[in-house]
C-alpha cells in the first residue's frame, strides 16, 4: 500500500503514478477487455487527487458524511480509479486482478453501493457532472465544507447534459464543485476535433460562469497545484482542463486510439510493464 | 427438422446490419446513416466508409441524434441511426416519442449490443429493457432478428416500411438459424421446428438455445415446436393462436428483463385468444453484471438447459 505522507513530493507522486499504471495494464490484460487509453491518460489526475492530499477521505470509512466526493463521470476509465482506491486501502490490491469477472466488485464500469469508494454508477457518458451539482447543493444546504470533484472525458463533453449541469453550476455559483476534463483529444471512433469539435472548451466553460485552469495533465506536480488552487476557490465552480495523452506511459498505446477499448496481449503486457518499470 | 447441434456459426447480427445498410443505401439515395461515436462497434461504418456524404458520426450525443433523424425524416430522408441499445433508447426516449412515434415518422433505430451478451462492460452498457421501451412507442415496429440472414432481411424490410422501426442488434457472433433466402416479413413469425407437445417462442440469441433445448426434449420424448418471434410488435397472434390449439403450453425465451418484452406480449395475446400455461426464460426483474458472455448467460439463466426446465414446468401445468 502507498502511504500518502503529509509532504509527498512530486517525485514520489510520479512513482505512485507508475505503480497505478502497472496495475491498470495488468488488470486489463488479465480481463482481456477494458479501456487502457482513457485509464492511462487519467493517472496523474487521479494520483494527485488521492495521493497529493487533495481529497479529504477515509478509506476505512467510505461513507463518512464529510468526505470529499470524487465522481468518475468517464466511467470506462475505472481501472485507474480501482488502482488508486486499492492503494489507498479501500480494498485489497489483490482484488484488482478480478476485474470484469463474474461476481467481482471490480465491475467494468463503476457501481455505486458495490465497490467501496465509488460514488456514482457511471458508464453511460454525460451524467456525472449533474450528480456533482447535486452533491455540491447538498453541501451548501447542510452547511458542510466537503468538496466535489468530477472527472470527464473530452469526448464526453459532447453530451448535452454536461452543459445543462455546467449552466446550473455556474448560475448557482457552486464554488465547492470542480470539474476536471481529461483532454486527451480522442474519443471512441477517432479524434474529438474531427468528430464534433469542442474548441474553444475553455471559453465555453468560462461563458457558463466557471473559472478555468489549463494544466499539463501528466505533470503530476502541476496537476496537484491546480487542484489545490481549485480547493481555494469558493465563489464559482472551477474547471481544470488537463491536457493529456491517450495511452500515456506505454509507447505503443500513446495516441494510438486502437487501445481506446482493447486489452494488450500477453506479449504487449510484458513490453508495457518493462516500459513502466524504467 | 432443424437440429441445433448442426447450426453453423455466422456473423454477429451487428455486422450483418452494416452489410445490409450498405445494400439498402446503394439502392436508395435517401438512406442517411447517423451514429454517435460507436460506428465501428455498430458496423454503421460499413456504410460510412462507402458513402461519407450520407454518413454522420456526430459524437457522443444520442438524444441529439434522434432529433436530427426526426428532421431528416420530415424532409423526406430515411435515416438509420445507431448506438448501443442502452443509450439510443434510454437517452433518446423522449426524442423518439416526440420526434418519431407521435408524428409517425420514417425513423429507423438500431440498438446494438442488446441484452447481457455484451459481457464484460457490465450493466451500464447492457440493454435489458430496450424491447419494453420500444414497444411503448405507438406505431413502432420492434424486431429482434436471430441471425445474420434475418438481420439483413429486417434491414431491407425497414427501408421499405413506411414508419418507425426498432431493430435490436447483438454483439457476439451468432449461430445461423435460417436459410439464406428465408421468407421474412415484420409481424410474421418463422416456425423453425415443428412439434406438438409444447411451443417455445423465442427471439434473438435465444432461438438457437431453443433449438438446442428442443433436441434435449426430443430425447425425452417431448416434441417442442420452436417459433422465431423476431417481431414483438406487431405480434404474430395467428401463429400463437394456432400453437395454443395444437400444443397447449408455452415457454417464452428472450434476452431481456421479465417485464415488457416478448414474454409480456405473448402472454397478453394468449389471454385475449386461447389461454394456455406459459413459463418464461429471461433475466427477471434485475440487472446483471460484468463477465464473459457465456458466464453471464449461465449465471442469469438464459440457456438451453433453462428452457428445458421451463418446458418441464409448463408441461406439468398443462
Ligand atoms: C452515453 C454513452 N454513449 C456512448 C458510450 C460508448 N463509449 C464509451 S467510451 C466512449 C468514448 C469516450 O471518449 P472520451 O470521453 O474522450 O474518453 P477517453 O478519451 O478518456 O477514453 C464512448 C463513445 C458510452 N459509454 N456512453
Ligand atoms: Mg478523450
mmCIF file with all atom_site columns, N, CA and C in Angstrom, chain B residues 191-235:
data_model
loop_
_atom_site.group_PDB
_atom_site.id
_atom_site.type_symbol
_atom_site.label_atom_id
_atom_site.label_alt_id
_atom_site.label_comp_id
_atom_site.label_asym_id
_atom_site.label_entity_id
_atom_site.label_seq_id
_atom_site.pdbx_PDB_ins_code
_atom_site.Cartn_x
_atom_site.Cartn_y
_atom_site.Cartn_z
_atom_site.occupancy
_atom_site.B_iso_or_equiv
_atom_site.pdbx_formal_charge
_atom_site.auth_seq_id
_atom_site.auth_comp_id
_atom_site.auth_asym_id
_atom_site.auth_atom_id
_atom_site.pdbx_PDB_model_num
ATOM 1   N N  . UNK B 1 191 ? -41.587 -20.500 -38.097 1.00 0.00 ? 191 UNK B N  1
ATOM 2   C CA . UNK B 1 191 ? -41.526 -21.754 -37.337 1.00 0.00 ? 191 UNK B CA 1
ATOM 3   C C  . UNK B 1 191 ? -40.237 -22.459 -37.737 1.00 0.00 ? 191 UNK B C  1
ATOM 4   N N  . UNK B 1 192 ? -39.346 -22.676 -36.784 1.00 0.00 ? 192 UNK B N  1
ATOM 5   C CA . UNK B 1 192 ? -38.070 -23.302 -37.135 1.00 0.00 ? 192 UNK B CA 1
ATOM 6   C C  . UNK B 1 192 ? -38.049 -24.792 -36.794 1.00 0.00 ? 192 UNK B C  1
ATOM 7   N N  . UNK B 1 193 ? -39.043 -25.246 -36.053 1.00 0.00 ? 193 UNK B N  1
ATOM 8   C CA . UNK B 1 193 ? -39.127 -26.675 -35.762 1.00 0.00 ? 193 UNK B CA 1
ATOM 9   C C  . UNK B 1 193 ? -40.563 -26.973 -35.381 1.00 0.00 ? 193 UNK B C  1
ATOM 10  N N  . UNK B 1 194 ? -41.116 -28.060 -35.929 1.00 0.00 ? 194 UNK B N  1
ATOM 11  C CA . UNK B 1 194 ? -42.497 -28.390 -35.600 1.00 0.00 ? 194 UNK B CA 1
ATOM 12  C C  . UNK B 1 194 ? -42.518 -29.328 -34.405 1.00 0.00 ? 194 UNK B C  1
ATOM 13  N N  . UNK B 1 195 ? -43.619 -29.310 -33.717 1.00 0.00 ? 195 UNK B N  1
ATOM 14  C CA . UNK B 1 195 ? -43.785 -30.187 -32.567 1.00 0.00 ? 195 UNK B CA 1
ATOM 15  C C  . UNK B 1 195 ? -45.160 -29.972 -31.996 1.00 0.00 ? 195 UNK B C  1
ATOM 16  N N  . UNK B 1 196 ? -45.630 -30.933 -31.187 1.00 0.00 ? 196 UNK B N  1
ATOM 17  C CA . UNK B 1 196 ? -46.996 -30.817 -30.680 1.00 0.00 ? 196 UNK B CA 1
ATOM 18  C C  . UNK B 1 196 ? -47.108 -30.926 -29.170 1.00 0.00 ? 196 UNK B C  1
ATOM 19  N N  . UNK B 1 197 ? -45.982 -31.093 -28.467 1.00 0.00 ? 197 UNK B N  1
ATOM 20  C CA . UNK B 1 197 ? -46.068 -31.197 -27.003 1.00 0.00 ? 197 UNK B CA 1
ATOM 21  C C  . UNK B 1 197 ? -46.179 -29.819 -26.353 1.00 0.00 ? 197 UNK B C  1
ATOM 22  N N  . UNK B 1 198 ? -45.418 -28.893 -26.862 1.00 0.00 ? 198 UNK B N  1
ATOM 23  C CA . UNK B 1 198 ? -45.470 -27.514 -26.369 1.00 0.00 ? 198 UNK B CA 1
ATOM 24  C C  . UNK B 1 198 ? -44.802 -26.620 -27.417 1.00 0.00 ? 198 UNK B C  1
ATOM 25  N N  . UNK B 1 199 ? -44.889 -25.287 -27.204 1.00 0.00 ? 199 UNK B N  1
ATOM 26  C CA . UNK B 1 199 ? -44.266 -24.344 -28.129 1.00 0.00 ? 199 UNK B CA 1
ATOM 27  C C  . UNK B 1 199 ? -43.252 -23.485 -27.384 1.00 0.00 ? 199 UNK B C  1
ATOM 28  N N  . UNK B 1 200 ? -42.053 -23.401 -27.943 1.00 0.00 ? 200 UNK B N  1
ATOM 29  C CA . UNK B 1 200 ? -41.066 -22.456 -27.415 1.00 0.00 ? 200 UNK B CA 1
ATOM 30  C C  . UNK B 1 200 ? -41.059 -21.247 -28.342 1.00 0.00 ? 200 UNK B C  1
ATOM 31  N N  . UNK B 1 201 ? -41.372 -20.093 -27.795 1.00 0.00 ? 201 UNK B N  1
ATOM 32  C CA . UNK B 1 201 ? -41.361 -18.853 -28.567 1.00 0.00 ? 201 UNK B CA 1
ATOM 33  C C  . UNK B 1 201 ? -40.108 -18.092 -28.139 1.00 0.00 ? 201 UNK B C  1
ATOM 34  N N  . UNK B 1 202 ? -39.268 -17.738 -29.089 1.00 0.00 ? 202 UNK B N  1
ATOM 35  C CA . UNK B 1 202 ? -38.009 -17.076 -28.740 1.00 0.00 ? 202 UNK B CA 1
ATOM 36  C C  . UNK B 1 202 ? -37.664 -16.041 -29.794 1.00 0.00 ? 202 UNK B C  1
ATOM 37  N N  . UNK B 1 203 ? -36.703 -15.187 -29.451 1.00 0.00 ? 203 UNK B N  1
ATOM 38  C CA . UNK B 1 203 ? -36.121 -14.323 -30.476 1.00 0.00 ? 203 UNK B CA 1
ATOM 39  C C  . UNK B 1 203 ? -34.655 -14.066 -30.146 1.00 0.00 ? 203 UNK B C  1
ATOM 40  N N  . UNK B 1 204 ? -33.961 -13.421 -31.090 1.00 0.00 ? 204 UNK B N  1
ATOM 41  C CA . UNK B 1 204 ? -32.546 -13.107 -30.884 1.00 0.00 ? 204 UNK B CA 1
ATOM 42  C C  . UNK B 1 204 ? -31.718 -14.348 -30.618 1.00 0.00 ? 204 UNK B C  1
ATOM 43  N N  . UNK B 1 205 ? -30.762 -14.166 -29.710 1.00 0.00 ? 205 UNK B N  1
ATOM 44  C CA . UNK B 1 205 ? -29.822 -15.239 -29.355 1.00 0.00 ? 205 UNK B CA 1
ATOM 45  C C  . UNK B 1 205 ? -30.508 -16.492 -28.811 1.00 0.00 ? 205 UNK B C  1
ATOM 46  N N  . UNK B 1 206 ? -31.719 -16.335 -28.287 1.00 0.00 ? 206 UNK B N  1
ATOM 47  C CA . UNK B 1 206 ? -32.384 -17.454 -27.618 1.00 0.00 ? 206 UNK B CA 1
ATOM 48  C C  . UNK B 1 206 ? -33.034 -18.437 -28.586 1.00 0.00 ? 206 UNK B C  1
ATOM 49  N N  . UNK B 1 207 ? -33.099 -18.092 -29.882 1.00 0.00 ? 207 UNK B N  1
ATOM 50  C CA . UNK B 1 207 ? -33.679 -19.036 -30.841 1.00 0.00 ? 207 UNK B CA 1
ATOM 51  C C  . UNK B 1 207 ? -32.769 -20.255 -30.973 1.00 0.00 ? 207 UNK B C  1
ATOM 52  N N  . UNK B 1 208 ? -31.483 -20.026 -31.084 1.00 0.00 ? 208 UNK B N  1
ATOM 53  C CA . UNK B 1 208 ? -30.545 -21.153 -31.178 1.00 0.00 ? 208 UNK B CA 1
ATOM 54  C C  . UNK B 1 208 ? -30.595 -21.991 -29.906 1.00 0.00 ? 208 UNK B C  1
ATOM 55  N N  . UNK B 1 209 ? -30.712 -21.326 -28.761 1.00 0.00 ? 209 UNK B N  1
ATOM 56  C CA . UNK B 1 209 ? -30.824 -22.061 -27.488 1.00 0.00 ? 209 UNK B CA 1
ATOM 57  C C  . UNK B 1 209 ? -32.118 -22.872 -27.441 1.00 0.00 ? 209 UNK B C  1
ATOM 58  N N  . UNK B 1 210 ? -33.181 -22.319 -28.018 1.00 0.00 ? 210 UNK B N  1
ATOM 59  C CA . UNK B 1 210 ? -34.466 -23.032 -28.045 1.00 0.00 ? 210 UNK B CA 1
ATOM 60  C C  . UNK B 1 210 ? -34.346 -24.296 -28.886 1.00 0.00 ? 210 UNK B C  1
ATOM 61  N N  . UNK B 1 211 ? -33.623 -24.213 -29.988 1.00 0.00 ? 211 UNK B N  1
ATOM 62  C CA . UNK B 1 211 ? -33.443 -25.400 -30.838 1.00 0.00 ? 211 UNK B CA 1
ATOM 63  C C  . UNK B 1 211 ? -32.630 -26.464 -30.102 1.00 0.00 ? 211 UNK B C  1
ATOM 64  N N  . UNK B 1 212 ? -31.619 -26.001 -29.387 1.00 0.00 ? 212 UNK B N  1
ATOM 65  C CA . UNK B 1 212 ? -30.806 -26.924 -28.587 1.00 0.00 ? 212 UNK B CA 1
ATOM 66  C C  . UNK B 1 212 ? -31.684 -27.601 -27.521 1.00 0.00 ? 212 UNK B C  1
ATOM 67  N N  . UNK B 1 213 ? -32.523 -26.807 -26.889 1.00 0.00 ? 213 UNK B N  1
ATOM 68  C CA . UNK B 1 213 ? -33.431 -27.340 -25.868 1.00 0.00 ? 213 UNK B CA 1
ATOM 69  C C  . UNK B 1 213 ? -34.392 -28.350 -26.493 1.00 0.00 ? 213 UNK B C  1
ATOM 70  N N  . UNK B 1 214 ? -34.866 -28.041 -27.701 1.00 0.00 ? 214 UNK B N  1
ATOM 71  C CA . UNK B 1 214 ? -35.810 -28.950 -28.369 1.00 0.00 ? 214 UNK B CA 1
ATOM 72  C C  . UNK B 1 214 ? -35.153 -30.298 -28.647 1.00 0.00 ? 214 UNK B C  1
ATOM 73  N N  . UNK B 1 215 ? -33.863 -30.288 -28.976 1.00 0.00 ? 215 UNK B N  1
ATOM 74  C CA . UNK B 1 215 ? -33.136 -31.552 -29.170 1.00 0.00 ? 215 UNK B CA 1
ATOM 75  C C  . UNK B 1 215 ? -33.139 -32.375 -27.880 1.00 0.00 ? 215 UNK B C  1
ATOM 76  N N  . UNK B 1 216 ? -32.803 -31.706 -26.774 1.00 0.00 ? 216 UNK B N  1
ATOM 77  C CA . UNK B 1 216 ? -32.776 -32.402 -25.479 1.00 0.00 ? 216 UNK B CA 1
ATOM 78  C C  . UNK B 1 216 ? -34.156 -32.943 -25.121 1.00 0.00 ? 216 UNK B C  1
ATOM 79  N N  . UNK B 1 217 ? -35.160 -32.110 -25.345 1.00 0.00 ? 217 UNK B N  1
ATOM 80  C CA . UNK B 1 217 ? -36.531 -32.528 -25.018 1.00 0.00 ? 217 UNK B CA 1
ATOM 81  C C  . UNK B 1 217 ? -36.943 -33.722 -25.880 1.00 0.00 ? 217 UNK B C  1
ATOM 82  N N  . UNK B 1 218 ? -36.534 -33.714 -27.153 1.00 0.00 ? 218 UNK B N  1
ATOM 83  C CA . UNK B 1 218 ? -36.907 -34.802 -28.065 1.00 0.00 ? 218 UNK B CA 1
ATOM 84  C C  . UNK B 1 218 ? -36.360 -36.131 -27.548 1.00 0.00 ? 218 UNK B C  1
ATOM 85  N N  . UNK B 1 219 ? -35.162 -36.087 -26.965 1.00 0.00 ? 219 UNK B N  1
ATOM 86  C CA . UNK B 1 219 ? -34.586 -37.317 -26.413 1.00 0.00 ? 219 UNK B CA 1
ATOM 87  C C  . UNK B 1 219 ? -35.400 -37.835 -25.228 1.00 0.00 ? 219 UNK B C  1
ATOM 88  N N  . UNK B 1 220 ? -36.180 -36.929 -24.640 1.00 0.00 ? 220 UNK B N  1
ATOM 89  C CA . UNK B 1 220 ? -37.053 -37.357 -23.539 1.00 0.00 ? 220 UNK B CA 1
ATOM 90  C C  . UNK B 1 220 ? -38.471 -37.632 -24.048 1.00 0.00 ? 220 UNK B C  1
ATOM 91  N N  . UNK B 1 221 ? -38.647 -37.633 -25.363 1.00 0.00 ? 221 UNK B N  1
ATOM 92  C CA . UNK B 1 221 ? -39.959 -37.918 -25.935 1.00 0.00 ? 221 UNK B CA 1
ATOM 93  C C  . UNK B 1 221 ? -40.895 -36.724 -25.970 1.00 0.00 ? 221 UNK B C  1
ATOM 94  N N  . UNK B 1 222 ? -40.335 -35.537 -25.761 1.00 0.00 ? 222 UNK B N  1
ATOM 95  C CA . UNK B 1 222 ? -41.169 -34.319 -25.798 1.00 0.00 ? 222 UNK B CA 1
ATOM 96  C C  . UNK B 1 222 ? -40.881 -33.575 -27.091 1.00 0.00 ? 222 UNK B C  1
ATOM 97  N N  . UNK B 1 223 ? -41.918 -33.361 -27.886 1.00 0.00 ? 223 UNK B N  1
ATOM 98  C CA . UNK B 1 223 ? -41.729 -32.713 -29.189 1.00 0.00 ? 223 UNK B CA 1
ATOM 99  C C  . UNK B 1 223 ? -42.086 -31.238 -29.086 1.00 0.00 ? 223 UNK B C  1
ATOM 100 N N  . UNK B 1 224 ? -41.077 -30.398 -29.067 1.00 0.00 ? 224 UNK B N  1
ATOM 101 C CA . UNK B 1 224 ? -41.317 -28.956 -28.919 1.00 0.00 ? 224 UNK B CA 1
ATOM 102 C C  . UNK B 1 224 ? -41.367 -28.278 -30.283 1.00 0.00 ? 224 UNK B C  1
ATOM 103 N N  . UNK B 1 225 ? -42.351 -27.440 -30.461 1.00 0.00 ? 225 UNK B N  1
ATOM 104 C CA . UNK B 1 225 ? -42.369 -26.548 -31.622 1.00 0.00 ? 225 UNK B CA 1
ATOM 105 C C  . UNK B 1 225 ? -41.516 -25.336 -31.251 1.00 0.00 ? 225 UNK B C  1
ATOM 106 N N  . UNK B 1 226 ? -40.745 -24.835 -32.189 1.00 0.00 ? 226 UNK B N  1
ATOM 107 C CA . UNK B 1 226 ? -39.932 -23.643 -31.911 1.00 0.00 ? 226 UNK B CA 1
ATOM 108 C C  . UNK B 1 226 ? -40.310 -22.555 -32.914 1.00 0.00 ? 226 UNK B C  1
ATOM 109 N N  . UNK B 1 227 ? -40.699 -21.419 -32.380 1.00 0.00 ? 227 UNK B N  1
ATOM 110 C CA . UNK B 1 227 ? -41.079 -20.279 -33.237 1.00 0.00 ? 227 UNK B CA 1
ATOM 111 C C  . UNK B 1 227 ? -40.091 -19.137 -33.015 1.00 0.00 ? 227 UNK B C  1
ATOM 112 N N  . UNK B 1 228 ? -39.505 -18.644 -34.096 1.00 0.00 ? 228 UNK B N  1
ATOM 113 C CA . UNK B 1 228 ? -38.689 -17.428 -34.031 1.00 0.00 ? 228 UNK B CA 1
ATOM 114 C C  . UNK B 1 228 ? -39.644 -16.240 -34.146 1.00 0.00 ? 228 UNK B C  1
ATOM 115 N N  . UNK B 1 229 ? -39.942 -15.638 -33.014 1.00 0.00 ? 229 UNK B N  1
ATOM 116 C CA . UNK B 1 229 ? -40.849 -14.486 -32.993 1.00 0.00 ? 229 UNK B CA 1
ATOM 117 C C  . UNK B 1 229 ? -39.989 -13.229 -33.067 1.00 0.00 ? 229 UNK B C  1
ATOM 118 N N  . UNK B 1 230 ? -39.424 -13.007 -34.266 1.00 0.00 ? 230 UNK B N  1
ATOM 119 C CA . UNK B 1 230 ? -38.493 -11.884 -34.420 1.00 0.00 ? 230 UNK B CA 1
ATOM 120 C C  . UNK B 1 230 ? -39.158 -10.546 -34.206 1.00 0.00 ? 230 UNK B C  1
ATOM 121 N N  . UNK B 1 231 ? -40.464 -10.442 -34.535 1.00 0.00 ? 231 UNK B N  1
ATOM 122 C CA . UNK B 1 231 ? -41.143 -9.161  -34.353 1.00 0.00 ? 231 UNK B CA 1
ATOM 123 C C  . UNK B 1 231 ? -42.021 -9.228  -33.101 1.00 0.00 ? 231 UNK B C  1
ATOM 124 N N  . UNK B 1 232 ? -41.716 -8.393  -32.135 1.00 0.00 ? 232 UNK B N  1
ATOM 125 C CA . UNK B 1 232 ? -42.536 -8.360  -30.911 1.00 0.00 ? 232 UNK B CA 1
ATOM 126 C C  . UNK B 1 232 ? -43.748 -7.462  -31.135 1.00 0.00 ? 232 UNK B C  1
ATOM 127 N N  . UNK B 1 233 ? -43.569 -6.483  -31.998 1.00 0.00 ? 233 UNK B N  1
ATOM 128 C CA . UNK B 1 233 ? -44.681 -5.602  -32.347 1.00 0.00 ? 233 UNK B CA 1
ATOM 129 C C  . UNK B 1 233 ? -44.583 -5.217  -33.816 1.00 0.00 ? 233 UNK B C  1
ATOM 130 N N  . UNK B 1 234 ? -45.589 -5.452  -34.674 1.00 0.00 ? 234 UNK B N  1
ATOM 131 C CA . UNK B 1 234 ? -46.830 -6.164  -34.359 1.00 0.00 ? 234 UNK B CA 1
ATOM 132 C C  . UNK B 1 234 ? -46.583 -7.662  -34.176 1.00 0.00 ? 234 UNK B C  1
ATOM 133 N N  . UNK B 1 235 ? -47.277 -8.260  -33.220 1.00 0.00 ? 235 UNK B N  1
ATOM 134 C CA . UNK B 1 235 ? -47.048 -9.653  -32.848 1.00 0.00 ? 235 UNK B CA 1
ATOM 135 C C  . UNK B 1 235 ? -47.844 -10.581 -33.767 1.00 0.00 ? 235 UNK B C  1
#
